[in-house]
């Protein structure tokens, strides 16, 4: 009978750091890696710790207390299915597998169904916070079998980040793939916020001609108040760094081609499937895609005349406007993400608690921000809040900033600096609070060319007009 509390498979940095976090919190951990030398090196580098090196999956299973808990920290996709397939023969009914990677939520649903046939319980847990988070406290979003969650709850509660009020940043999210779904939307919001910050940086660079060193204190200052957040904080830090080789600002020597592993794109794809607008997230995904067309962009920059990007107006005012625009645009992006969670909760029967989700995003995760406390309070006050933009606090924040937000977007458009995220955030706000949109004309056009019919404003029913007189 084994004595280890949990097994962790996959000794890349995230896996290693999670193991160290568990061990530091008093849990005995058995580790396994497909390439044994990697796990060996890890265990050797941490002598005296309560970590057991399993050279085979059988050894891992032997080492664990029953019911076993095995956490997978392997690359999302085929590797997860492969490891489950290899591990399953050594597990028994009632054992628990937890997938801590960025798996697609529908893969998680399928794996849970397949494993349930053998009585093995499955949890899909989103883990956010990068390498540091894994080591010192991530935000954890576990979904799946509620009984299985109870078994891992003490471990997750101990290793999770703690919010300022001391609450651990983990909660049972819901059934099926809901944990990975919520992590996916977290990442969609992450893409949105990163794009918004990048747009502000671009205006400071191209519009105001500021150097990274000049921008850093501005972001640093913003990070002290309403924009306090991990992503603004690291931006300020990034902007102060120089390249060791060239002495240039680090950010200037990094090629402007964004990578992506898919979670942001999945958010947009799923939002389209559910019929929920997430324009800021979509804009962020597309901006990354456009950035990857570097060669074409360089050629087009030669081929198409360049307008004047330099701003000649009141510089202090523009910086103030950008600050207001960034805050308002971020709130708009969160509002879209939360509205998507709300819709998914109905669609998939996840029964999500948006207040708790906002609460566990307050620390540990990449999108942690001071205003998540207000967001939690908003969903506490009104658990059925249909949109964050309707919450009295956020509504007031946006209305107060509206003039500056609008002026910033207008200026940026005038300067021909692309700001798809900021524009999309504002258009979402404007569209959402429009009682009437021009969709009546779209309906007329559809009916004109395809007899698709329309409804009327003055009475019930479905109508068609013979638009072309015979
Ligand atoms: C997190 C991050 C993490 C990962 C992103 C990067 O919450 O800790 O989201 O999961 O760094 O998935 O995603 P891209 O490679 O797609 O930017």
XYZ file of C-alpha atoms and ligand atoms in Angstrom:
487
model
C 0.000 0.000 0.000
C 1.507 3.297 -1.076
C 2.047 6.263 1.148
C 2.234 9.129 -1.292
C -0.670 11.584 -1.351
C -0.637 12.386 -5.036
C 1.195 11.471 -8.230
C 2.217 14.034 -10.829
C 2.976 12.997 -14.397
C 4.945 15.374 -16.629
C 8.070 17.045 -15.298
C 8.229 20.131 -17.514
C 8.593 23.348 -15.506
C 4.886 23.671 -14.632
C 4.769 20.075 -13.386
C 7.982 20.436 -11.380
C 6.863 23.657 -9.739
C 3.476 22.251 -8.844
C 5.207 19.282 -7.183
C 7.465 21.605 -5.161
C 4.408 23.619 -4.128
C 2.578 20.463 -2.972
C 5.634 19.185 -1.118
C 6.217 22.536 0.585
C 2.629 22.367 1.809
C 3.197 19.013 3.472
C 2.087 16.528 0.831
C 4.101 13.498 -0.221
C 4.361 13.429 -4.008
C 5.304 10.667 -6.431
C 6.529 11.872 -9.820
C 6.826 10.298 -13.236
C 8.080 11.543 -16.572
C 8.098 9.673 -19.866
C 11.802 10.433 -20.246
C 12.978 9.176 -16.872
C 16.218 11.163 -16.868
C 14.247 14.378 -16.606
C 12.381 13.218 -13.492
C 15.640 11.845 -12.081
C 17.368 15.191 -12.543
C 14.446 16.963 -10.889
C 14.424 14.679 -7.841
C 18.227 14.840 -7.586
C 18.085 18.645 -7.652
C 15.787 18.643 -4.599
C 17.353 16.305 -2.048
C 15.640 15.724 1.266
C 12.191 16.439 -0.099
C 9.251 14.114 0.269
C 9.254 13.303 -3.449
C 9.386 9.784 -4.847
C 10.765 9.034 -8.290
C 8.643 6.478 -10.125
C 10.424 5.018 -13.121
C 7.308 3.345 -14.479
C 3.599 4.074 -14.275
C 3.198 0.840 -12.376
C 5.651 2.095 -9.747
C 3.741 5.353 -9.600
C 0.438 3.552 -9.028
C 2.036 1.341 -6.363
C 3.394 4.345 -4.497
C 0.041 6.090 -4.079
C -2.477 5.986 -1.258
C -5.913 4.637 -2.293
C -8.020 6.009 -3.827
C -5.163 7.240 -5.964
C -4.927 10.810 -7.185
C -2.845 11.345 -10.289
C -2.388 14.777 -11.821
C -1.360 15.095 -15.462
C 0.845 18.050 -16.344
C 1.469 17.112 -19.964
C 0.896 18.982 -23.191
C -2.770 19.356 -24.108
C -3.955 17.164 -26.966
C -2.826 13.677 -27.913
C -0.341 13.359 -25.053
C -3.194 13.469 -22.542
C -5.017 10.573 -24.234
C -1.774 8.631 -24.546
C -0.894 8.982 -20.856
C -4.427 8.091 -19.762
C -4.291 4.977 -21.952
C -0.958 3.886 -20.442
C -1.932 4.680 -16.864
C -5.396 3.131 -16.834
C -4.301 -0.522 -16.506
C -2.652 0.329 -13.157
C -5.633 2.163 -11.688
C -8.687 0.851 -9.842
C -12.304 1.912 -9.563
C -12.600 5.088 -7.529
C -9.141 6.421 -8.408
C -8.955 9.996 -9.648
C -7.157 11.479 -12.647
C -6.787 15.259 -12.799
C -5.756 16.953 -16.030
C -4.018 20.208 -15.104
C -3.200 21.308 -18.656
C -4.956 23.663 -21.059
C -7.119 20.923 -22.563
C -10.041 21.682 -24.847
C -13.156 21.356 -22.678
C -14.894 18.969 -25.041
C -11.894 16.617 -24.918
C -12.249 16.720 -21.139
C -15.947 15.795 -21.391
C -15.088 12.845 -23.637
C -12.261 11.609 -21.400
C -14.501 11.820 -18.341
C -17.173 9.731 -20.105
C -14.674 7.140 -21.301
C -13.038 6.772 -17.885
C -16.388 6.597 -16.103
C -16.976 3.279 -17.900
C -14.138 1.853 -15.792
C -15.191 3.670 -12.631
C -12.248 6.062 -12.814
C -13.095 9.603 -11.772
C -11.888 12.545 -13.779
C -11.281 16.209 -13.119
C -10.328 18.816 -15.697
C -8.549 21.559 -13.811
C -7.520 24.853 -15.353
C -4.320 26.028 -13.687
C -3.284 29.623 -14.219
C -0.300 31.640 -13.147
C 2.584 30.406 -15.244
C 5.732 28.988 -13.696
C 5.788 31.312 -10.683
C 2.128 30.646 -9.999
C 2.629 26.896 -10.101
C 5.406 27.232 -7.514
C 3.977 29.845 -5.139
C 0.252 29.607 -5.709
C -1.775 29.334 -8.904
C -5.445 30.009 -9.424
C -7.078 26.614 -9.945
C -10.340 25.971 -11.813
C -11.315 22.309 -11.277
C -14.391 20.786 -12.864
C -15.820 17.281 -13.130
C -16.817 14.626 -10.610
C -17.758 16.463 -7.376
C -16.823 13.484 -5.177
C -13.417 13.372 -6.806
C -13.010 17.059 -6.110
C -13.565 16.455 -2.407
C -10.596 14.080 -2.437
C -8.196 16.627 -3.937
C -9.694 19.692 -2.265
C -7.252 19.728 0.697
C -4.279 19.631 -1.662
C -5.667 22.256 -4.051
C -6.704 24.541 -1.206
C -3.226 24.347 0.272
C -1.321 25.014 -2.957
C -3.601 27.676 -4.458
C -2.830 31.385 -4.351
C -4.474 33.274 -1.511
C -6.427 36.436 -2.193
C -5.859 39.482 0.021
C -8.670 38.365 2.341
C -6.909 35.010 2.705
C -9.378 33.036 0.575
C -7.737 30.310 -1.532
C -8.071 30.874 -5.283
C -9.729 27.546 -6.017
C -13.318 26.396 -5.984
C -15.274 23.537 -7.479
C -16.375 24.993 -10.815
C -19.001 22.524 -11.981
C -19.536 19.229 -13.809
C -17.916 17.834 -16.958
C -15.472 20.063 -18.776
C -16.523 23.216 -16.933
C -13.124 23.729 -15.278
C -11.337 23.720 -18.590
C -14.129 25.819 -20.107
C -13.632 28.519 -17.484
C -9.864 28.375 -17.987
C -10.411 28.759 -21.739
C -12.474 31.914 -21.192
C -9.863 33.144 -18.698
C -7.334 32.836 -21.500
C -9.653 34.576 -23.970
C -9.863 37.521 -21.564
C -6.071 37.263 -21.129
C -5.643 37.677 -24.913
C -7.990 40.690 -24.834
C -6.191 42.474 -21.995
C -2.750 41.797 -23.477
C -3.889 43.240 -26.820
C -5.363 46.341 -25.149
C -2.120 47.018 -23.284
C -0.135 46.451 -26.477
C -2.296 49.001 -28.295
C -1.670 51.609 -25.593
C 2.056 50.885 -25.849
C 1.863 51.353 -29.624
C 0.206 54.768 -29.265
C 2.862 55.793 -26.759
C 5.561 54.600 -29.131
C 4.316 55.663 -32.536
C 2.002 58.499 -31.566
C 3.938 60.099 -28.723
C 7.440 58.896 -29.588
C 8.086 57.730 -26.019
C 10.942 55.335 -25.328
C 10.264 52.144 -23.341
C 12.074 53.709 -20.369
C 9.732 56.698 -20.549
C 6.629 54.515 -20.735
C 7.570 52.220 -17.854
C 6.823 54.711 -15.058
C 3.479 55.564 -16.654
C 2.381 51.923 -16.540
C 3.960 51.680 -13.086
C 1.816 54.583 -11.912
C -1.337 53.112 -13.462
C -0.621 49.871 -11.658
C -1.090 51.640 -8.324
C -4.739 52.497 -8.803
C -7.784 51.347 -10.787
C -5.621 49.489 -13.330
C -3.664 47.526 -10.714
C -3.147 44.128 -12.301
C -0.517 41.526 -13.063
C -0.415 42.303 -16.789
C 0.043 46.068 -16.300
C 2.686 45.378 -13.649
C 4.747 43.063 -15.837
C 4.409 45.490 -18.754
C 6.042 48.217 -16.643
C 8.774 45.760 -15.722
C 9.311 44.536 -19.291
C 9.719 48.126 -20.513
C 12.644 48.740 -18.163
C 14.680 45.776 -19.381
C 17.615 46.062 -21.794
C 19.050 43.392 -23.995
C 22.377 42.106 -22.621
C 23.858 41.723 -26.099
C 22.961 45.011 -27.738
C 22.059 47.247 -24.822
C 18.820 48.092 -26.655
C 15.498 48.051 -24.810
C 14.539 44.366 -24.692
C 11.100 45.046 -26.125
C 12.670 46.640 -29.215
C 14.735 43.593 -30.102
C 11.795 41.175 -29.842
C 10.246 40.320 -33.205
C 6.662 41.577 -33.545
C 5.086 38.197 -34.374
C 2.755 36.865 -31.656
C 2.489 33.147 -30.955
C -0.585 31.351 -29.666
C -1.419 27.866 -28.526
C -5.132 27.956 -29.216
C -7.073 28.780 -26.068
C -7.920 32.325 -27.212
C -9.056 31.057 -30.592
C -11.207 28.386 -28.934
C -12.883 31.086 -26.857
C -13.812 33.013 -29.997
C -14.903 29.880 -31.837
C -17.077 28.755 -28.961
C -18.541 32.231 -28.490
C -19.562 32.220 -32.150
C -21.098 28.770 -31.688
C -23.088 29.936 -28.667
C -24.062 33.191 -30.379
C -22.394 35.411 -27.780
C -20.526 38.553 -28.887
C -16.911 38.675 -27.645
C -15.517 41.340 -30.002
C -12.490 42.344 -27.906
C -11.347 38.735 -27.583
C -11.949 38.130 -31.293
C -9.991 41.282 -32.161
C -7.107 40.104 -29.975
C -6.993 36.700 -31.672
C -7.045 38.326 -35.107
C -4.409 40.887 -34.139
C -2.091 38.017 -33.198
C -2.850 36.347 -36.514
C -2.169 39.554 -38.481
C 1.064 40.097 -36.567
C 2.316 36.758 -37.830
C 2.155 38.043 -41.438
C 5.386 39.932 -40.839
C 6.846 39.665 -44.336
C 3.618 40.751 -45.996
C 3.293 43.670 -43.595
C 6.844 44.808 -44.270
C 6.179 44.687 -48.011
C 2.841 46.490 -47.646
C 4.481 49.194 -45.515
C 6.711 49.914 -48.513
C 3.944 49.643 -51.083
C 1.240 51.759 -49.410
C 1.935 55.408 -48.491
C 2.309 55.947 -44.738
C 0.266 58.610 -42.975
C 1.720 60.785 -40.214
C 1.500 58.796 -36.978
C 2.876 61.522 -34.733
C 0.480 63.165 -32.332
C 0.656 66.973 -32.244
C -2.056 67.715 -29.642
C -2.047 67.811 -25.843
C 0.208 64.943 -24.809
C -0.786 64.842 -21.140
C -4.417 64.716 -22.144
C -3.811 61.809 -24.503
C -2.022 59.845 -21.782
C -4.957 60.468 -19.450
C -7.363 59.433 -22.197
C -5.417 56.231 -22.801
C -5.601 55.394 -19.116
C -9.377 55.840 -19.097
C -9.673 53.921 -22.377
C -7.591 51.020 -21.101
C -9.661 50.660 -17.948
C -13.002 50.950 -19.754
C -11.882 48.594 -22.531
C -10.713 46.030 -19.990
C -14.048 46.146 -18.197
C -15.767 45.690 -21.559
C -13.574 42.629 -22.276
C -14.370 41.108 -18.884
C -18.062 41.830 -19.438
C -17.901 39.859 -22.696
C -16.086 36.953 -21.056
C -18.509 36.815 -18.138
C -21.492 36.978 -20.509
C -19.994 34.030 -22.388
C -19.627 32.074 -19.135
C -23.230 32.843 -18.307
C -24.423 31.554 -21.679
C -22.235 28.442 -21.469
C -23.565 27.734 -18.006
C -27.079 27.477 -19.457
C -26.044 25.716 -22.641
C -23.934 23.005 -20.997
C -25.679 22.825 -17.624
C -22.510 23.909 -15.785
C -24.356 25.905 -13.141
C -21.464 28.354 -12.884
C -21.172 30.739 -9.971
C -19.763 33.918 -11.544
C -19.073 35.523 -8.186
C -16.869 32.601 -7.147
C -15.129 32.594 -10.504
C -14.303 36.301 -10.174
C -13.136 35.571 -6.612
C -10.661 32.863 -7.618
C -9.245 35.099 -10.352
C -8.265 37.704 -7.747
C -4.834 36.173 -7.157
C -2.486 33.687 -8.768
C -3.778 33.885 -12.325
C -2.584 35.916 -15.301
C -5.705 38.127 -15.442
C -5.661 38.992 -11.741
C -6.545 42.618 -11.194
C -7.670 44.845 -8.370
C -11.112 45.342 -9.866
C -11.908 41.618 -9.669
C -12.959 42.332 -6.093
C -15.580 44.729 -7.454
C -16.560 42.161 -10.040
C -17.074 39.533 -7.406
C -19.169 41.997 -5.429
C -21.237 42.747 -8.552
C -22.161 39.072 -9.008
C -22.720 38.718 -5.266
C -25.230 41.537 -5.306
C -26.940 40.178 -8.405
C -26.092 36.523 -9.176
C -28.239 36.729 -12.308
C -26.624 39.906 -13.585
C -26.968 39.539 -17.356
C -24.054 41.807 -18.146
C -21.336 43.427 -16.066
C -21.957 46.714 -17.901
C -25.293 46.917 -16.053
C -23.746 46.700 -12.590
C -24.097 50.121 -10.903
C -20.391 50.378 -10.030
C -19.020 49.402 -13.447
C -21.717 51.353 -15.290
C -20.695 54.468 -13.414
C -16.988 53.808 -14.024
C -17.575 53.567 -17.763
C -19.949 56.489 -18.030
C -17.422 58.647 -16.145
C -14.706 57.649 -18.598
C -16.805 57.651 -21.719
C -15.652 60.991 -23.089
C -11.956 60.180 -22.593
C -12.401 56.629 -23.911
C -14.107 57.891 -27.057
C -11.533 60.654 -27.579
C -8.685 58.130 -27.213
C -10.197 55.772 -29.787
C -10.877 58.708 -32.144
C -7.322 59.974 -31.798
C -5.816 56.571 -32.367
C -7.880 56.126 -35.519
C -6.775 59.576 -36.720
C -3.157 58.599 -36.150
C -3.654 55.443 -38.257
C -2.424 53.259 -35.410
C -4.487 50.078 -35.369
C -6.353 49.598 -32.098
C -8.816 46.820 -32.874
C -9.187 45.789 -29.227
C -9.963 49.239 -27.899
C -12.316 49.988 -30.800
C -14.095 46.666 -30.350
C -14.502 47.254 -26.607
C -16.071 50.648 -27.242
C -18.288 49.355 -30.058
C -19.511 46.589 -27.739
C -20.433 49.187 -25.126
C -22.168 51.360 -27.730
C -23.918 48.408 -29.342
C -25.067 46.867 -26.080
C -26.740 50.054 -24.891
C -28.408 50.768 -28.256
C -32.136 50.121 -28.059
C -32.209 50.135 -31.812
C -29.510 48.825 -34.156
C -29.529 48.848 -37.973
C -30.440 45.168 -38.139
C -33.834 46.201 -39.522
C -32.083 47.118 -42.776
C -30.225 43.797 -42.783
C -33.553 41.997 -42.399
C -34.962 44.008 -45.312
C -31.961 43.106 -47.466
C -32.275 39.432 -46.568
C -35.931 39.483 -47.402
C -35.261 41.388 -50.633
C -32.766 38.948 -52.124
C -33.813 35.704 -50.503
C -37.354 36.022 -49.146
C -35.906 35.277 -45.697
C -38.847 37.107 -44.043
C -38.795 39.573 -41.153
C -40.717 40.514 -38.027
C -42.428 43.891 -37.581
C -42.185 46.432 -34.795
C -45.959 46.932 -34.632
C -47.420 43.429 -34.601
C -46.594 39.746 -34.106
C -45.935 37.435 -37.016
C -43.563 36.661 -39.857
C -43.721 38.831 -42.949
C -42.432 39.003 -46.482
C -42.564 41.842 -48.975
C -42.524 41.521 -52.767
C -39.722 44.074 -53.101
C -39.519 44.071 -56.909
C -42.712 44.981 -58.612
C -43.484 42.530 -61.402
C -2.045 30.968 -17.579
C -1.706 31.122 -19.035
C -1.050 29.870 -19.519
C -0.330 30.022 -20.830
C -1.162 30.565 -21.912
C -0.346 31.087 -23.075
O -3.208 31.199 -17.267
O -1.147 30.666 -16.807
O -2.869 31.358 -19.745
O -2.006 28.860 -19.524
O 0.781 30.825 -20.655
O -1.967 29.527 -22.317
O -1.156 30.974 -24.168
P -0.718 31.319 -25.631
O 0.546 30.563 -25.907
O -1.852 30.869 -26.456
O -0.496 32.788 -25.628
